[in-house]
XYZ file of C-alpha atoms in Angstrom:
701
model
C 185.475 45.292 27.321
C 187.370 43.761 25.108
C 189.042 45.979 22.883
C 188.378 45.502 18.699
C 190.462 44.024 16.601
C 190.613 44.112 12.950
C 192.842 42.385 10.761
C 194.244 43.762 7.399
C 196.059 42.404 4.679
C 198.742 44.604 2.701
C 200.566 44.910 -0.410
C 203.705 46.546 -1.199
C 205.537 45.472 2.293
C 208.750 44.827 0.676
C 211.242 44.220 3.757
C 211.802 43.176 7.036
C 213.329 46.993 8.002
C 210.429 48.595 6.616
C 207.905 46.100 8.238
C 209.317 47.384 11.384
C 209.054 50.936 10.436
C 205.762 50.398 9.235
C 204.717 48.695 12.708
C 206.327 51.580 14.567
C 204.232 53.890 12.577
C 200.764 52.332 13.249
C 201.649 52.230 16.831
C 201.982 55.751 17.058
C 198.584 56.500 15.958
C 196.572 57.831 18.812
C 193.589 55.567 18.591
C 195.838 52.039 18.153
C 196.185 50.860 21.333
C 198.506 47.890 19.680
C 199.792 46.215 16.850
C 200.924 42.692 15.384
C 202.558 42.601 12.029
C 203.305 38.972 10.510
C 205.590 40.142 7.700
C 205.262 36.494 6.346
C 201.900 36.396 5.558
C 201.412 40.528 4.911
C 198.832 40.851 7.606
C 198.542 43.269 10.253
C 196.579 42.994 13.102
C 195.477 46.273 15.161
C 193.705 46.551 18.346
C 191.782 50.048 18.669
C 190.282 52.188 16.105
C 192.347 53.048 12.990
C 191.204 54.021 9.461
C 192.628 52.319 6.015
C 193.975 55.738 5.036
C 195.449 56.216 8.331
C 197.132 53.008 8.051
C 198.105 54.057 4.557
C 199.442 57.294 5.684
C 201.731 54.791 7.693
C 203.545 52.796 5.072
C 203.539 55.378 2.447
C 207.103 55.631 2.527
C 207.157 51.846 0.966
C 203.845 52.301 -0.766
C 202.007 49.667 1.531
C 198.352 49.617 0.244
C 196.067 48.545 3.035
C 193.224 46.417 2.186
C 190.472 44.492 4.706
C 191.164 41.120 5.572
C 188.079 39.410 3.642
C 188.320 41.717 0.942
C 189.075 40.306 -2.317
C 192.375 41.391 -3.528
C 192.799 41.578 -7.511
C 196.005 41.372 -7.795
C 197.749 42.188 -11.491
C 200.863 40.594 -12.518
C 203.024 43.427 -13.652
C 205.733 42.521 -15.755
C 209.286 42.951 -13.700
C 210.798 45.330 -16.732
C 207.616 47.528 -16.012
C 207.591 48.492 -13.063
C 208.315 51.995 -11.685
C 211.266 51.513 -9.022
C 213.040 48.612 -11.828
C 212.461 51.319 -14.970
C 213.930 53.865 -13.168
C 217.129 51.272 -12.170
C 217.688 50.463 -15.579
C 218.247 54.478 -15.949
C 220.376 55.043 -13.574
C 222.349 52.085 -15.044
C 222.494 53.744 -18.516
C 223.708 56.695 -17.304
C 226.022 55.495 -15.150
C 227.697 53.592 -18.339
C 227.433 56.971 -19.995
C 228.981 58.760 -16.950
C 232.123 56.160 -17.468
C 232.422 56.555 -21.129
C 232.767 59.930 -20.887
C 235.162 60.250 -17.947
C 237.062 58.085 -20.166
C 237.405 60.207 -22.693
C 237.494 63.340 -21.197
C 238.918 62.537 -17.406
C 237.176 61.751 -14.042
C 236.416 65.507 -12.996
C 235.197 67.240 -15.916
C 231.406 68.554 -16.124
C 229.890 66.307 -18.499
C 230.454 63.048 -16.613
C 229.788 64.701 -13.013
C 226.353 65.729 -14.503
C 225.437 62.030 -15.871
C 226.683 60.737 -12.632
C 224.505 63.132 -10.663
C 221.444 62.044 -12.894
C 222.382 58.886 -12.410
C 222.022 59.434 -8.540
C 218.758 61.773 -8.220
C 216.702 59.374 -10.795
C 217.951 55.759 -9.351
C 218.368 57.124 -5.481
C 215.367 59.434 -5.304
C 213.090 57.592 -3.395
C 216.074 56.078 -1.438
C 217.424 59.459 -0.360
C 214.108 61.108 0.241
C 213.413 58.334 2.922
C 216.949 58.508 4.019
C 217.237 62.046 4.499
C 213.958 61.729 6.619
C 215.157 59.280 8.910
C 218.240 61.160 9.137
C 216.399 64.133 10.373
C 214.574 62.201 12.987
C 217.858 60.070 13.831
C 216.576 56.685 12.688
C 219.057 54.525 11.224
C 218.467 51.834 8.863
C 219.492 51.144 5.570
C 218.462 53.746 3.792
C 219.871 56.416 5.960
C 223.087 54.636 5.661
C 222.910 54.378 2.164
C 222.202 57.910 1.857
C 225.022 58.826 3.967
C 227.430 56.953 1.937
C 226.366 58.441 -1.215
C 226.324 61.838 0.260
C 229.517 61.371 1.677
C 231.118 60.074 -1.397
C 229.593 63.116 -3.395
C 231.615 65.234 -0.769
C 234.864 64.439 -1.316
C 233.690 64.612 -4.979
C 233.573 60.794 -5.990
C 231.149 61.396 -8.111
C 231.236 57.829 -9.831
C 231.166 55.517 -6.430
C 228.020 57.370 -5.486
C 226.793 56.320 -8.405
C 227.527 52.997 -8.054
C 226.286 52.591 -4.940
C 222.584 53.952 -5.941
C 222.834 51.624 -8.755
C 223.809 48.384 -6.564
C 221.161 49.139 -4.264
C 218.442 49.715 -6.433
C 219.291 46.439 -8.077
C 220.011 44.270 -4.483
C 216.103 46.127 -3.431
C 214.734 45.061 -7.023
C 216.169 41.415 -6.452
C 215.670 40.887 -2.466
C 211.307 42.141 -3.427
C 211.116 39.697 -6.351
C 212.551 36.660 -3.644
C 210.446 37.752 -1.300
C 207.377 38.341 -3.088
C 207.976 34.485 -4.670
C 208.740 33.062 -1.061
C 205.214 34.798 0.400
C 203.339 33.306 -2.564
C 203.868 30.132 -2.138
C 201.856 30.691 0.871
C 199.031 33.267 -0.691
C 198.558 30.686 -3.680
C 196.738 28.569 -0.528
C 193.973 31.032 -0.540
C 193.527 30.373 -4.451
C 193.017 27.026 -4.116
C 189.151 26.775 -3.615
C 186.849 28.032 -6.175
C 185.034 31.871 -5.060
C 181.681 30.902 -6.580
C 179.473 27.378 -6.696
C 176.398 25.712 -8.266
C 173.844 25.293 -5.807
C 170.670 23.669 -6.526
C 167.155 25.098 -5.432
C 163.753 24.017 -6.314
C 165.169 21.731 -9.006
C 167.461 24.745 -10.793
C 170.946 26.009 -10.999
C 172.351 29.139 -9.338
C 175.906 29.950 -9.329
C 176.428 31.981 -6.120
C 179.575 33.228 -3.919
C 180.665 30.803 -1.618
C 180.579 32.702 1.286
C 176.639 33.051 0.627
C 176.103 29.414 0.845
C 174.826 28.141 4.450
C 175.117 24.538 5.651
C 172.478 21.991 4.227
C 172.658 23.960 1.089
C 173.703 20.906 -1.584
C 176.267 22.063 -4.461
C 176.771 19.985 -7.773
C 179.850 19.204 -8.532
C 180.512 18.627 -12.454
C 183.631 16.449 -13.957
C 186.860 18.625 -14.265
C 185.683 20.730 -11.173
C 186.891 22.388 -7.755
C 184.619 21.592 -4.807
C 183.510 25.111 -3.623
C 182.837 23.807 -0.065
C 183.104 21.188 2.499
C 180.733 18.831 2.527
C 179.078 15.130 1.980
C 177.921 13.118 -0.679
C 174.410 12.866 -1.262
C 174.277 11.596 -4.863
C 176.664 10.060 -7.643
C 180.104 9.231 -7.076
C 183.637 10.386 -8.344
C 187.530 10.037 -8.139
C 188.710 13.141 -6.067
C 192.252 14.308 -6.432
C 193.236 15.537 -2.595
C 196.553 16.820 -3.136
C 195.581 20.214 -2.279
C 194.496 19.489 1.598
C 196.289 15.400 2.257
C 199.375 15.915 -0.257
C 198.256 12.445 -1.413
C 199.098 11.827 -5.131
C 196.634 8.978 -5.636
C 193.078 10.243 -6.194
C 190.103 9.002 -3.623
C 187.492 7.347 -4.819
C 184.210 9.134 -3.191
C 180.350 7.769 -3.061
C 177.676 8.486 -1.132
C 178.212 9.350 2.948
C 181.870 10.281 2.050
C 182.932 13.873 3.204
C 185.045 15.900 0.462
C 186.691 19.352 1.230
C 186.574 22.830 -0.697
C 190.049 22.957 -3.352
C 189.925 19.151 -4.151
C 189.065 18.234 -7.748
C 186.498 15.789 -9.075
C 188.084 14.152 -11.738
C 185.147 12.487 -13.665
C 181.746 11.852 -12.085
C 179.005 14.055 -11.254
C 178.165 14.572 -7.459
C 175.785 16.627 -5.249
C 177.284 17.525 -2.269
C 175.795 18.467 1.286
C 177.575 21.533 2.440
C 178.594 20.865 6.287
C 180.715 24.085 6.636
C 180.882 28.018 6.050
C 183.226 29.066 3.861
C 185.238 30.549 6.692
C 185.279 26.904 8.850
C 186.295 24.568 5.628
C 189.325 22.895 6.156
C 191.474 25.321 3.360
C 189.963 27.618 5.479
C 191.208 26.640 8.532
C 194.687 25.472 7.082
C 195.817 29.209 5.030
C 194.587 30.684 9.101
C 197.034 28.249 10.872
C 199.911 28.228 8.080
C 199.685 32.158 8.336
C 199.840 32.572 12.123
C 202.637 29.804 12.197
C 204.392 32.782 10.164
C 204.011 35.070 12.891
C 205.383 32.467 15.558
C 209.383 33.255 15.502
C 211.633 30.019 15.981
C 214.225 29.909 18.848
C 216.816 30.624 16.097
C 215.383 33.808 14.991
C 214.944 35.212 18.310
C 218.355 34.785 19.364
C 219.196 36.285 16.231
C 216.796 39.190 16.927
C 218.291 39.463 20.385
C 221.793 39.538 18.885
C 220.671 42.214 16.169
C 219.706 44.383 18.934
C 223.148 44.546 20.192
C 225.161 44.405 17.107
C 224.010 47.274 15.565
C 224.523 49.928 17.828
C 227.905 48.491 18.463
C 228.252 48.773 14.672
C 227.185 52.626 14.916
C 229.876 53.106 17.815
C 232.516 51.057 16.010
C 232.198 53.879 12.863
C 232.177 56.433 14.768
C 235.355 55.626 17.024
C 236.776 55.157 12.990
C 236.003 58.141 11.677
C 237.011 60.158 14.838
C 239.983 58.148 16.823
C 242.650 57.784 14.246
C 242.712 61.711 13.455
C 242.668 62.831 16.522
C 245.255 60.467 18.684
C 247.159 59.766 15.289
C 246.944 62.498 13.193
C 245.292 60.520 10.261
C 243.822 62.515 7.276
C 239.922 63.357 8.479
C 238.535 62.624 4.682
C 239.881 58.621 4.992
C 238.745 57.786 8.532
C 235.421 59.323 7.645
C 235.362 57.286 4.445
C 236.277 54.452 6.266
C 233.741 55.082 9.046
C 231.413 55.386 6.419
C 231.484 51.688 5.027
C 232.187 50.298 8.188
C 228.336 51.441 8.616
C 227.181 50.313 5.674
C 229.043 46.410 5.781
C 227.562 46.237 9.600
C 223.855 47.121 8.556
C 221.956 43.745 9.570
C 219.854 42.975 6.992
C 221.005 39.259 5.940
C 221.388 38.469 9.659
C 217.560 39.591 10.145
C 216.121 38.291 7.439
C 218.448 34.913 7.614
C 215.420 32.540 9.832
C 212.313 33.926 8.609
C 212.779 33.613 5.230
C 213.174 30.522 5.574
C 210.679 29.700 8.153
C 208.158 31.055 5.483
C 209.296 29.400 2.516
C 209.576 25.330 4.922
C 205.958 25.761 6.140
C 204.774 27.053 2.654
C 205.873 23.561 1.288
C 204.650 21.465 3.825
C 201.624 22.831 3.969
C 201.075 22.113 -0.186
C 202.166 18.681 0.540
C 199.741 17.968 3.382
C 201.582 18.486 6.460
C 200.623 21.125 8.668
C 202.934 22.949 10.718
C 202.059 25.281 13.201
C 204.586 27.399 13.931
C 208.886 28.357 13.447
C 209.488 26.476 17.021
C 207.665 22.895 16.110
C 209.346 22.840 12.606
C 212.477 23.566 14.313
C 212.310 20.756 17.266
C 210.887 18.126 14.548
C 214.674 18.063 13.365
C 215.968 17.280 16.670
C 213.431 14.535 17.760
C 215.169 11.278 19.093
C 212.418 9.391 20.484
C 208.708 9.055 18.350
C 205.967 7.503 20.365
C 203.271 5.976 18.223
C 199.319 5.107 19.262
C 198.892 1.754 17.797
C 195.084 1.526 17.124
C 194.807 3.957 13.369
C 198.506 5.250 13.887
C 200.485 2.177 12.918
C 197.289 0.177 11.725
C 194.088 0.681 9.835
C 191.961 1.628 12.373
C 189.271 -0.232 11.183
C 189.758 -3.341 13.382
C 187.336 -6.704 12.436
C 186.173 -9.400 14.519
C 188.238 -12.560 13.666
C 186.957 -15.202 16.227
C 183.952 -16.153 18.649
C 184.474 -18.548 20.954
C 181.162 -19.125 23.076
C 181.917 -21.056 26.495
C 178.284 -21.054 27.893
C 175.212 -21.870 26.525
C 174.921 -18.950 24.011
C 175.188 -19.447 20.589
C 177.638 -17.501 18.281
C 175.480 -14.654 17.612
C 173.504 -14.854 20.826
C 177.034 -13.710 22.237
C 178.159 -11.478 19.359
C 174.311 -9.773 20.373
C 175.072 -9.011 24.079
C 178.604 -7.809 23.302
C 176.728 -5.343 20.408
C 173.950 -4.491 22.880
C 176.546 -2.929 25.098
C 179.156 -1.856 22.890
C 177.027 0.522 20.947
C 177.417 2.876 24.042
C 181.021 3.061 23.415
C 183.181 5.078 20.900
C 186.434 2.553 21.023
C 187.606 1.184 17.564
C 187.060 -2.014 19.419
C 183.481 -1.527 19.845
C 183.206 -0.438 16.374
C 184.512 -3.914 15.299
C 181.644 -5.130 17.324
C 178.892 -3.435 15.998
C 180.061 -4.003 12.405
C 180.106 -7.939 12.972
C 176.750 -7.728 14.495
C 175.229 -5.720 11.920
C 176.549 -8.131 9.178
C 174.840 -11.021 11.118
C 171.396 -9.171 11.128
C 171.358 -9.517 15.199
C 168.787 -7.414 16.655
C 170.081 -5.865 19.900
C 169.348 -6.542 23.529
C 167.249 -3.613 25.616
C 170.810 -2.260 27.672
C 170.070 -0.208 31.330
C 172.776 1.625 33.152
C 175.475 1.291 30.771
C 178.633 2.313 32.525
C 182.559 2.733 30.591
C 185.112 1.116 32.604
C 188.064 3.677 31.128
C 191.133 2.027 29.700
C 189.397 -1.994 30.450
C 185.892 -2.065 29.172
C 182.174 -1.649 30.096
C 179.201 -3.286 31.719
C 175.262 -2.592 31.874
C 172.192 -4.571 32.636
C 170.954 -7.408 29.839
C 167.163 -8.899 30.911
C 168.026 -8.163 34.983
C 171.626 -9.659 34.710
C 175.043 -7.393 34.943
C 176.705 -8.463 32.172
C 180.564 -7.415 31.420
C 182.975 -6.837 28.135
C 186.377 -6.203 28.038
C 189.956 -7.145 28.660
C 191.177 -9.940 30.033
C 192.517 -7.700 32.824
C 189.313 -6.718 33.696
C 188.070 -9.679 33.763
C 190.938 -11.218 36.328
C 189.983 -8.114 38.473
C 186.453 -9.303 39.088
C 186.531 -13.555 38.722
C 189.281 -16.643 37.793
C 189.696 -17.490 34.153
C 189.932 -21.309 33.195
C 193.572 -21.876 32.552
C 192.411 -23.639 29.322
C 190.951 -20.349 28.472
C 193.999 -18.738 29.309
C 195.938 -20.370 27.135
C 193.459 -19.942 24.454
C 193.687 -16.351 24.986
C 197.024 -15.911 24.724
C 197.932 -17.933 21.629
C 195.163 -15.684 20.104
C 197.156 -12.652 21.253
C 199.874 -14.083 20.022
C 198.994 -13.690 16.435
C 198.247 -9.944 16.902
C 194.590 -10.321 17.911
C 193.158 -8.405 20.555
C 190.467 -10.348 22.448
C 187.438 -8.951 25.035
C 185.743 -11.409 27.421
C 181.720 -11.493 28.000
C 180.785 -12.572 31.591
C 178.375 -12.205 34.296
C 177.710 -12.344 37.591
C 176.960 -16.605 36.387
C 180.369 -17.048 34.869
C 182.271 -16.590 31.703
C 179.727 -16.232 28.216
C 182.905 -16.795 25.837
C 185.238 -14.585 24.272
C 185.716 -12.396 21.046
C 189.036 -11.863 19.003
C 189.566 -8.626 16.788
C 192.158 -8.030 14.764
C 193.530 -4.548 13.320
C 195.699 -4.879 10.361
C 199.322 -3.318 9.968
C 199.414 -0.588 7.522
C 201.753 -1.323 4.698
C 203.690 1.717 4.833
C 204.295 1.131 8.393
C 207.067 -1.017 8.303
C 209.244 1.007 5.913
C 208.408 4.212 7.747
C 209.628 2.714 10.606
C 212.997 1.966 8.493
C 213.465 5.160 7.200
C 213.047 6.985 10.711
C 215.496 5.470 12.453
C 217.584 5.964 9.080
C 216.797 9.289 9.864
C 218.407 9.442 13.195
C 215.315 8.438 15.535
C 217.148 6.656 18.186
C 213.477 5.063 19.724
C 210.630 4.353 18.358
C 207.357 3.358 21.046
C 204.241 1.639 20.860
C 202.215 3.585 23.649
C 198.846 1.020 23.582
C 196.333 0.255 25.711
C 195.953 -3.169 23.964
C 197.249 -6.697 25.964
C 201.364 -7.063 26.233
C 200.751 -9.809 23.472
C 199.028 -7.986 20.702
C 200.879 -4.904 20.785
C 204.906 -7.755 21.187
C 203.503 -8.768 18.741
C 203.175 -5.621 16.478
C 206.207 -4.567 18.111
C 208.337 -6.862 16.437
C 206.427 -7.233 13.358
C 207.275 -3.429 12.789
C 210.894 -3.422 13.906
C 209.905 -0.584 16.537
C 212.554 -0.276 19.593
C 210.142 -0.677 22.589
C 206.507 -1.257 22.732
C 204.591 -0.627 25.853
C 201.067 -1.954 26.415
C 198.062 -1.785 28.383
C 198.028 1.744 29.379
C 195.254 4.058 30.334
C 195.010 7.592 28.940
C 197.339 9.068 31.768
C 200.043 6.577 31.726
C 200.577 7.415 28.663
C 201.321 11.049 29.342
C 203.653 9.495 31.953
C 205.154 7.104 29.561
C 206.347 10.574 27.286
C 207.338 12.045 30.248
C 210.045 9.268 31.030
C 210.996 9.153 27.590
C 212.076 12.474 27.326
C 215.562 11.076 29.495
C 216.406 10.080 26.161
C 216.047 13.540 24.287
C 212.816 15.846 22.438
C 209.982 13.188 21.989
C 207.254 13.254 19.574
C 203.874 11.474 19.858
C 201.854 10.362 16.934
C 198.269 9.875 17.290
C 195.056 10.431 16.024
C 194.266 13.933 17.750
C 191.492 12.811 20.235
C 191.747 9.728 21.871
C 195.910 10.767 22.254
C 195.362 14.535 23.059
C 197.002 14.331 26.468
C 199.820 12.819 25.660
C 199.849 15.321 22.488
C 200.150 17.513 24.606
C 202.928 16.077 26.516
C 205.213 15.633 23.987
C 207.619 18.103 22.335
C 206.376 17.699 19.473
C 202.137 16.450 19.231
C 201.809 14.827 15.600
C 198.084 14.673 14.464
C 197.123 12.323 11.525
C 193.781 12.669 9.068
C 194.027 16.768 10.096
C 191.862 16.760 6.894
C 188.765 14.941 8.858
C 189.583 16.249 12.475
C 188.944 19.473 13.610
C 190.042 17.851 17.280
C 193.862 17.505 15.428
C 193.921 20.716 14.018
C 193.330 22.611 17.321
C 195.326 20.005 19.405
C 198.614 18.858 17.409
C 201.571 20.684 16.539
C 201.669 19.228 13.687
C 199.259 18.134 11.604
C 199.415 15.018 9.023
C 196.277 15.842 6.664
C 196.348 12.737 4.922
C 195.429 9.554 7.014
C 198.630 7.855 7.086
C 202.129 7.893 8.055
C 203.989 8.701 4.632
C 204.370 12.516 5.377
C 206.013 11.820 8.442
C 209.825 10.963 7.421
C 209.270 14.322 4.561
C 208.804 16.143 7.556
C 211.229 15.551 9.757
C 213.975 15.749 6.746
C 212.385 19.214 5.988
C 212.720 20.304 9.694
C 216.797 19.458 9.260
C 217.174 20.775 6.148
C 215.465 24.283 7.449
C 217.961 23.915 10.232
C 220.922 23.255 7.542
C 219.788 26.373 5.245
C 219.087 28.757 8.552
C 222.524 28.104 9.495
C 223.925 28.479 6.037
C 222.160 32.108 5.887
C 223.529 33.256 9.086
C 227.061 32.147 8.121
C 226.898 33.562 5.021
C 225.882 37.143 7.056
C 228.160 37.490 9.100
C 230.745 35.831 7.201
C 230.981 38.418 4.569
C 230.662 41.311 6.678
C 233.898 40.208 8.701
C 235.462 39.840 5.364
C 234.650 43.077 4.057
C 235.587 44.332 7.948
C 238.870 43.482 7.452
C 239.335 44.713 4.098
C 238.757 48.111 5.444
C 242.033 47.817 7.660
C 244.343 47.800 4.555
C 241.631 50.356 2.761
C 241.300 47.827 -0.281
C 237.376 48.200 0.762
C 235.486 50.784 -1.153
C 231.816 51.930 -0.535
C 230.188 50.506 -3.846
C 231.862 47.214 -2.403
C 230.612 47.373 1.283
C 227.274 47.863 -0.682
C 227.922 44.290 -2.773
C 228.919 42.753 0.191
C 225.665 43.458 2.907
C 222.902 43.734 0.004
C 224.758 40.413 -1.650
C 224.477 38.370 1.307
C 220.793 39.414 1.387
C 219.945 38.439 -1.575
C 222.108 35.249 -0.977
C 220.347 34.268 1.821
C 216.946 34.577 0.780
C 217.755 32.863 -2.930
C 219.354 30.187 -0.433
C 215.874 29.859 1.232
C 213.622 29.410 -1.387
C 215.857 26.469 -2.559
C 213.152 25.129 0.623
C 210.067 25.888 -2.181
C 211.292 22.391 -3.850
C 208.736 19.240 -2.863
C 211.666 16.959 -2.764
C 213.223 18.105 0.247
């Protein structure tokens, strides 16, 4: 029997070391079997039984509050200066300045200045020292423990002023770090506020305002001008322009008419509409985006995994070095115990890996949040990192580089059948197919108002066409390749087929045992943006752009030349696309861009699978590593630039975190680095790393 898992949202989770300690405390609860803490999303998953009271006790050291995942949390904004921890920091500063004023007038060691410095330490560092002493008893060494040791050490050698400065600087740095992390985290949690919590439902001709959680599939909701759409659904009455930027990142509103799909969280701009609900609240597109984005934050990127492994050995090494500095010089060289004890404390403070540990996750969280707000769903830090390393991008043709709505352009009968009869035969068979080319034939047939023939024994021929019985005769509809396998094409027809293909058209033949009946040409217009996007990709360092299509070579080549693609591979079956992806990997990491349905195997095989039109396709959200929520390629260059920029920021963060520590450690040797300077170096590095990561919040990367 599977263990029950409960998911909770957290408030007050202020730092990565606090998160690690909280997770450890929860894990120690007897009834808890497993714990997963998502720091970026402030979510806790607990396998086993644990009450909210027990969980909050485990996080009492940091004032962590725990709420069931589905419970709405009322967040009240507290001004910065009204927060208790910031008020104590301000009080500590006032006492610190007063202490310096008195010591300047009456000397460093008069009782009044010492009393003022001591008051600054106790008021500003009460929570710090309470936590630090508790950790010290348990021999747990985190930043609170190290700072407490430093303050106590400063007091023992009579340097009260330095102890007070250490407390004040630590408090300021903690406040700035907490503020910055909350800002990054809010960029994600703000997604939750996109969709309204209530909707106007129509029942028995009357309007009722209800919670969205109470809406059922097939309920009809009223969307008034200027309102946000509360649920995913289908327009059944009215029409309007809808701003879908919150979901797809599209800046231009989309006109919605009867039969069109709308998404929760999008803004109805002008008209009034009635919408039939098609998904429950927890299944809406925005709900899935929020869930996937939060899960993405929990997945560690390769750089983060490396940093975590490095920190695992780095921290114990710093502790050993600190102890050796305290003990060896006095024992072996006759150094003063007090001086070397002080230097050992400084090494401990400088060596704390806070900035290093947070250098990667804060950048990943911020970048994924930026992408989500711009209509790009990235399902993990590993995918974000690898996208910037892509060397080859393979594209499906239909619906990716082209509009995906092919139209019949030519109908040529070479038998006694009229063009209408030829179209009817093709449509009668293709009505059972899901291929885009079949849809083009069906649309053409509907325009002609042709009555379809009765069909028996329909059979799809994967990647090539289909066959069925019409009036007792077996009729084929398919590519010229399929025809060549079953019959012989007259040279005059073959030349006509080649000429149509050179024009970028796809040709389908209709034939039976009695011979060739005729041909139908279909054209799918190239997207207007495709050419400029291919150019941008090459400018971003993509070495090869390749089209993988099941279409014929001539049509594919014509489109490939039009778009400036590096390579075109045509007449491919689904499994052959997979084989091509594997071959392309010889050139480097490969991304596959498709619609997430027909291209699922290739998407799964590529280093990065990128699905288009994720807002309307559940399959795209499930199978792809990255989903472009709008049905266009505009966001592809943006995603690659974001990945490259994130990688740069991470490397900058690691360099800052390690660089400042190396400089500080070198300054210890001549005795130039004091405790308060060590605190500034360590916590300053943390704040710089966080602020540097927040630059990724900007929309234009």
